[in-house]
CSV table of C-alpha atoms in Angstrom, one decimal:
chain,number,residue,atom,x,y,z
A,1,MET,CA,129.2,83.4,102.0
A,2,SER,CA,127.1,81.8,104.5
A,3,ALA,CA,123.8,80.3,103.8
A,4,GLN,CA,122.2,82.8,106.2
A,5,PHE,CA,123.7,85.8,104.6
A,6,ALA,CA,122.7,84.3,101.2
A,7,GLN,CA,119.2,84.0,102.3
A,8,TYR,CA,118.9,87.5,103.5
A,9,LEU,CA,120.7,88.8,100.4
A,10,LEU,CA,118.2,87.0,98.0
A,11,ALA,CA,115.1,88.3,100.0
A,12,GLY,CA,116.5,91.7,100.0
A,13,VAL,CA,117.1,91.7,96.3
A,14,THR,CA,113.5,90.3,95.7
A,15,VAL,CA,111.9,92.9,97.7
A,16,GLY,CA,114.2,95.7,96.5
A,17,ALA,CA,113.1,95.0,92.9
A,18,ILE,CA,109.5,95.9,94.1
A,19,TYR,CA,110.7,98.9,95.7
A,20,ALA,CA,112.6,99.8,92.5
A,21,LEU,CA,109.4,99.6,90.4
A,22,VAL,CA,107.4,101.8,92.7
A,23,ALA,CA,110.4,104.4,92.9
A,24,LEU,CA,110.6,104.4,89.1
A,25,GLY,CA,106.8,105.4,89.3
A,26,PHE,CA,107.7,108.3,91.6
A,27,ALA,CA,110.8,109.3,89.4
A,28,ILE,CA,108.7,109.4,86.2
A,29,ILE,CA,106.0,111.8,87.6
A,30,TYR,CA,108.5,113.9,89.5
A,31,ASN,CA,110.5,114.5,86.4
A,32,ALA,CA,107.4,115.5,84.3
A,33,SER,CA,105.8,117.8,86.9
A,34,GLN,CA,108.1,118.1,89.9
A,35,VAL,CA,105.3,116.7,92.0
A,36,ILE,CA,105.6,113.8,94.4
A,37,ASN,CA,102.7,111.5,93.9
A,38,PHE,CA,101.6,110.0,97.1
A,39,ALA,CA,99.0,107.9,95.5
A,40,GLN,CA,101.6,105.7,93.9
A,41,GLY,CA,101.2,103.0,96.4
A,42,GLU,CA,97.4,102.8,95.6
A,43,PHE,CA,98.4,101.9,92.0
A,44,VAL,CA,100.3,98.9,93.6
A,45,MET,CA,97.2,98.0,95.6
A,46,ILE,CA,94.9,98.3,92.4
A,47,GLY,CA,97.2,96.0,90.5
A,48,GLY,CA,97.3,93.2,92.9
A,49,MET,CA,93.6,93.4,94.1
A,50,ALA,CA,92.3,93.6,90.7
A,51,THR,CA,94.3,90.6,89.4
A,52,VAL,CA,93.1,88.5,92.2
A,53,SER,CA,89.6,89.6,91.8
A,54,LEU,CA,89.7,88.8,88.0
A,55,ALA,CA,91.5,85.6,88.4
A,56,ASN,CA,89.0,84.3,91.1
A,57,SER,CA,86.3,85.1,88.4
A,58,GLY,CA,87.7,82.7,86.1
A,59,TRP,CA,89.8,84.9,84.0
A,60,PRO,CA,93.0,83.3,82.7
A,61,LEU,CA,96.0,84.7,84.7
A,62,PRO,CA,97.6,86.3,81.9
A,63,VAL,CA,94.5,88.2,80.8
A,64,ALA,CA,93.7,89.2,84.5
A,65,VAL,CA,97.3,90.6,84.7
A,66,ALA,CA,96.9,92.6,81.5
A,67,ALA,CA,93.5,94.0,82.4
A,68,ALA,CA,94.6,95.0,86.0
A,69,VAL,CA,97.6,96.9,84.6
A,70,VAL,CA,95.3,98.6,82.1
A,71,LEU,CA,92.7,99.4,84.9
A,72,ALA,CA,95.6,100.9,87.1
A,73,ALA,CA,96.9,102.9,84.2
A,74,ALA,CA,93.3,104.1,83.5
A,75,VAL,CA,93.0,105.3,87.1
A,76,GLY,CA,96.4,107.0,86.8
A,77,LEU,CA,95.2,108.9,83.7
A,78,ALA,CA,92.0,109.7,85.5
A,79,LEU,CA,93.9,111.1,88.5
A,80,GLU,CA,95.9,113.4,86.3
A,81,LYS,CA,92.9,114.5,84.0
A,82,PHE,CA,90.4,115.1,86.8
A,83,ALA,CA,92.5,116.0,89.9
A,84,VAL,CA,95.9,117.4,88.9
A,85,GLU,CA,95.1,119.2,85.5
A,86,PRO,CA,92.4,121.2,86.9
A,87,ALA,CA,94.8,122.6,89.5
A,88,ARG,CA,97.4,123.4,86.9
A,89,GLY,CA,99.3,126.5,88.0
A,90,ALA,CA,98.8,125.7,91.8
A,91,SER,CA,101.8,125.3,94.1
A,92,VAL,CA,103.7,122.1,94.2
A,93,VAL,CA,102.5,121.7,97.8
A,94,THR,CA,98.8,121.9,96.7
A,95,LEU,CA,99.4,119.2,94.0
A,96,ILE,CA,100.9,116.9,96.6
A,97,ILE,CA,98.0,117.4,98.9
A,98,ILE,CA,95.8,116.5,95.9
A,99,THR,CA,97.7,113.3,95.4
A,100,ILE,CA,97.4,112.3,99.2
A,101,GLY,CA,93.5,113.1,99.0
A,102,ALA,CA,93.5,110.8,96.0
A,103,SER,CA,95.3,108.1,97.8
A,104,ILE,CA,92.7,108.2,100.6
A,105,LEU,CA,90.0,108.2,98.2
A,106,LEU,CA,91.3,105.1,96.3
A,107,ARG,CA,91.7,103.1,99.5
A,108,GLY,CA,88.3,103.9,100.6
A,109,VAL,CA,86.8,102.7,97.2
A,110,ALA,CA,88.8,99.6,97.4
A,111,THR,CA,87.2,98.7,100.7
A,112,LEU,CA,83.9,99.0,99.2
A,113,VAL,CA,84.7,97.0,96.1
A,114,TRP,CA,87.0,94.3,97.6
A,115,GLY,CA,86.5,94.5,101.4
A,116,LYS,CA,89.0,94.5,104.2
A,117,ASN,CA,90.2,90.9,104.0
A,118,MET,CA,93.7,89.8,102.9
A,119,HIS,CA,93.6,88.1,99.4
A,120,ALA,CA,96.0,85.6,98.0
A,121,LEU,CA,97.1,85.2,94.3
A,122,LYS,CA,98.6,81.8,93.2
A,123,PRO,CA,102.3,81.9,92.3
A,124,PHE,CA,102.8,82.1,88.5
A,125,SER,CA,105.0,78.9,88.3
A,126,GLY,CA,104.6,76.8,91.4
A,127,GLU,CA,105.8,76.8,94.9
A,128,ALA,CA,108.8,74.3,95.1
A,129,PRO,CA,111.7,76.3,96.5
A,130,ILE,CA,114.9,76.5,94.5
A,131,GLN,CA,118.2,75.9,96.4
A,132,ILE,CA,121.0,78.6,95.8
A,133,ALA,CA,124.2,78.8,97.9
A,134,GLY,CA,122.5,77.0,100.7
A,135,ALA,CA,119.5,79.4,100.6
A,136,THR,CA,116.1,78.9,99.4
A,137,LEU,CA,114.4,80.9,96.7
A,138,LEU,CA,110.8,80.8,95.6
A,139,PRO,CA,110.1,80.6,91.9
A,140,GLN,CA,107.9,83.8,92.3
A,141,SER,CA,111.2,85.6,93.2
A,142,LEU,CA,112.5,84.8,89.8
A,143,TRP,CA,109.5,86.3,88.3
A,144,VAL,CA,110.0,89.4,90.3
A,145,LEU,CA,113.5,89.8,89.3
A,146,GLY,CA,112.9,88.9,85.8
A,147,VAL,CA,110.0,91.1,85.1
A,148,THR,CA,111.7,94.0,86.9
A,149,LEU,CA,114.9,93.6,84.8
A,150,THR,CA,112.6,93.4,81.7
A,151,VAL,CA,110.7,96.6,82.6
A,152,VAL,CA,114.0,98.5,83.3
A,153,LEU,CA,115.2,97.5,79.8
A,154,LEU,CA,112.0,98.4,78.2
A,155,LEU,CA,112.1,101.8,80.0
A,156,GLY,CA,115.6,102.4,78.7
A,157,TRP,CA,114.7,101.7,75.2
A,158,PHE,CA,111.3,103.8,75.5
A,159,PHE,CA,113.2,107.0,76.8
A,160,GLY,CA,116.2,106.4,74.5
A,161,ARG,CA,114.4,105.4,71.3
A,162,THR,CA,111.0,106.7,71.2
A,163,LEU,CA,109.7,110.0,70.5
A,164,LEU,CA,107.3,109.9,73.5
A,165,GLY,CA,110.2,108.9,75.7
A,166,LYS,CA,112.4,111.7,74.4
A,167,ALA,CA,109.5,114.2,74.9
A,168,LEU,CA,109.1,113.1,78.5
A,169,LEU,CA,113.0,113.4,79.0
A,170,ALA,CA,113.0,116.9,77.3
A,171,THR,CA,110.1,118.0,79.5
A,172,SER,CA,112.0,116.9,82.7
A,173,HIS,CA,115.1,118.8,81.7
A,174,ASN,CA,113.5,121.9,80.7
A,175,ARG,CA,109.8,122.4,80.5
A,176,LEU,CA,109.7,125.8,78.8
A,177,ALA,CA,112.2,124.7,76.1
A,178,ALA,CA,110.1,121.6,75.5
A,179,GLN,CA,107.1,123.7,74.9
A,180,LEU,CA,108.9,125.9,72.5
A,181,ALA,CA,110.2,123.0,70.7
A,182,GLY,CA,106.4,122.0,70.2
A,183,ILE,CA,106.2,119.3,72.6
A,184,ASN,CA,102.7,119.1,74.2
A,185,VAL,CA,103.7,119.2,77.9
A,186,ARG,CA,100.1,118.4,79.1
A,187,HIS,CA,100.1,115.2,77.1
A,188,VAL,CA,103.4,114.4,78.6
A,189,LEU,CA,102.3,114.9,82.2
A,190,LEU,CA,99.2,112.7,81.3
A,191,LEU,CA,101.6,110.0,80.0
A,192,SER,CA,103.6,110.1,82.9
A,193,PHE,CA,100.7,109.2,85.4
A,194,GLY,CA,99.5,106.5,83.2
A,195,LEU,CA,102.9,105.0,82.9
A,196,SER,CA,103.6,105.4,86.5
A,197,ALA,CA,100.4,103.7,87.5
A,198,ALA,CA,101.2,100.8,85.3
A,199,LEU,CA,104.5,100.3,86.9
A,200,GLY,CA,103.0,100.4,90.2
A,201,ALA,CA,100.3,97.7,89.2
A,202,VAL,CA,103.2,95.6,87.9
A,203,ALA,CA,104.8,95.6,91.3
A,204,GLY,CA,101.5,94.9,93.1
A,205,ILE,CA,100.8,91.8,90.9
A,206,LEU,CA,104.5,90.5,91.4
A,207,ILE,CA,104.4,90.7,95.0
A,208,ALA,CA,100.8,89.4,95.7
A,209,PRO,CA,101.8,85.8,95.6
A,210,ILE,CA,104.6,86.2,98.2
A,211,THR,CA,103.1,88.6,100.6
A,212,PHE,CA,99.3,88.6,99.9
A,213,THR,CA,97.4,91.9,99.1
A,214,SER,CA,94.7,93.9,100.6
A,215,TRP,CA,93.2,97.4,100.4
A,216,ASP,CA,95.9,99.0,102.3
A,217,VAL,CA,98.9,97.2,101.0
A,218,GLY,CA,99.9,100.2,99.1
A,219,VAL,CA,100.6,102.4,102.1
A,220,MET,CA,103.7,100.8,103.2
A,221,LEU,CA,104.9,99.9,99.8
A,222,GLY,CA,104.3,103.3,98.5
A,223,LEU,CA,106.3,104.9,101.3
A,224,LYS,CA,109.2,102.5,100.9
A,225,GLY,CA,109.1,103.2,97.2
A,226,PHE,CA,109.4,106.9,98.0
A,227,ALA,CA,112.2,106.2,100.4
A,228,ALA,CA,114.0,104.2,97.6
A,229,ALA,CA,113.5,107.3,95.1
A,230,ILE,CA,114.9,109.6,97.7
A,231,LEU,CA,118.0,107.3,98.5
A,232,GLY,CA,118.6,107.1,94.8
A,233,GLY,CA,118.0,110.6,94.0
A,234,MET,CA,114.5,111.9,93.2
A,235,GLY,CA,113.9,112.1,89.5
A,236,SER,CA,116.8,109.6,88.6
A,237,GLY,CA,115.6,106.5,86.8
A,238,PRO,CA,118.9,104.5,87.5
A,239,GLY,CA,118.8,106.0,91.0
A,240,ALA,CA,115.4,104.6,91.5
A,241,VAL,CA,116.6,101.1,90.7
A,242,VAL,CA,119.9,101.5,92.8
A,243,GLY,CA,117.8,103.0,95.8
A,244,GLY,CA,115.2,100.3,95.5
A,245,LEU,CA,117.7,97.4,95.5
A,246,ALA,CA,119.8,99.0,98.3
A,247,LEU,CA,116.9,99.7,100.6
A,248,GLY,CA,115.6,96.1,100.0
A,249,ILE,CA,119.2,94.7,101.1
A,250,ILE,CA,119.6,97.0,103.9
A,251,GLU,CA,116.2,96.2,105.2
A,252,ALA,CA,116.6,92.4,104.9
A,253,MET,CA,119.9,92.5,106.5
A,254,GLY,CA,118.6,94.7,109.5
A,255,ALA,CA,115.6,92.5,110.0
A,256,GLY,CA,117.8,89.4,110.0
A,257,TYR,CA,120.8,90.3,111.9
A,258,LEU,CA,119.1,92.9,114.4
A,259,SER,CA,115.4,92.6,114.8
A,260,SER,CA,112.3,92.1,112.5
A,261,ALA,CA,110.7,94.9,114.6
A,262,TYR,CA,113.0,97.4,113.1
A,263,LYS,CA,112.2,96.3,109.4
A,264,ASP,CA,109.7,99.1,108.6
A,265,ALA,CA,111.6,101.8,110.6
A,266,ILE,CA,114.7,101.3,108.3
A,267,ALA,CA,113.0,103.1,105.4
A,268,PHE,CA,112.2,106.2,107.3
A,269,VAL,CA,115.6,106.4,109.0
A,270,ILE,CA,117.1,106.3,105.5
A,271,ILE,CA,114.7,109.1,104.3
A,272,LEU,CA,115.8,111.3,107.3
A,273,ALA,CA,119.6,110.4,106.8
A,274,VAL,CA,119.5,111.3,103.1
A,275,LEU,CA,117.6,114.5,103.5
A,276,PHE,CA,120.1,115.7,106.2
A,277,PHE,CA,123.5,114.3,104.8
A,278,MET,CA,123.0,113.7,101.3
A,279,PRO,CA,120.0,115.6,99.8
A,280,SER,CA,120.6,114.7,96.1
A,281,GLY,CA,120.6,111.0,96.8
A,282,LEU,CA,123.1,108.5,95.4
A,283,LEU,CA,122.6,109.3,91.6
A,284,GLY,CA,120.4,112.4,91.6
A,285,GLN,CA,121.3,116.1,90.7
A,286,ARG,CA,121.2,118.9,93.3
A,287,SER,CA,118.2,121.3,92.6
A,288,ALA,CA,120.7,124.0,91.7
A,289,ASP,CA,122.1,121.7,89.0
A,290,ARG,CA,118.8,120.9,87.3
A,291,VAL,CA,117.9,123.3,84.3
């Protein structure tokens, strides 16, 4: 394996882990409500911007990170409670439009609070590059991979071992049956938005020391997370992870061997290709197969 290939691969896996976290947020809300939350990228922005703001105000980084995740989760809960819940019973298209409106609103509020400048967050553990197979890897990339793996394992435990997690899974498989079994579907939907927002915030915090952050950083990351969710299979947790990593690697290889000018276009080409030739994605179920 050449050093050049290894460099592109490591870069692709790093950014792919971020896409996977964002895609997991899409999958969780989609499973609970069949709604595609296009405000997901703004949770990424809130996580990164809030952490930078609090850290620059003198807060210890761990405390700033925790507070930023809680803030993003609170915004997610508020979005569901005050925007999505009142429209309960409306068509899916209407709910999607509501999330798009919420995305625009959150970006507008962000410009008022933090301005339109780029903001930097210090790496968690230094900047000295690490040599791996002839390629260089920033210590922050190890944080991205380690935290993403931890989050995936925790989500696996949450959905497999806790009553709340099982309630969310039951709701995703058959909402009516879940209601008949005594599950409060409204609370499950609220939980899904809070959990999704927290995941987005974690992604925004992890990537901020590598690419900086700003009021509009969530637009592209949200769209690429959506592309990853589509590629893996909308609604599939494992698919979101696989789709995110695959998209990151494909994007890095395309930018490295073809041209960086096509880097952002690759995600949109993948969306079109999947929708035309493989609508269920890599690990998703066809609509007809869902209960």
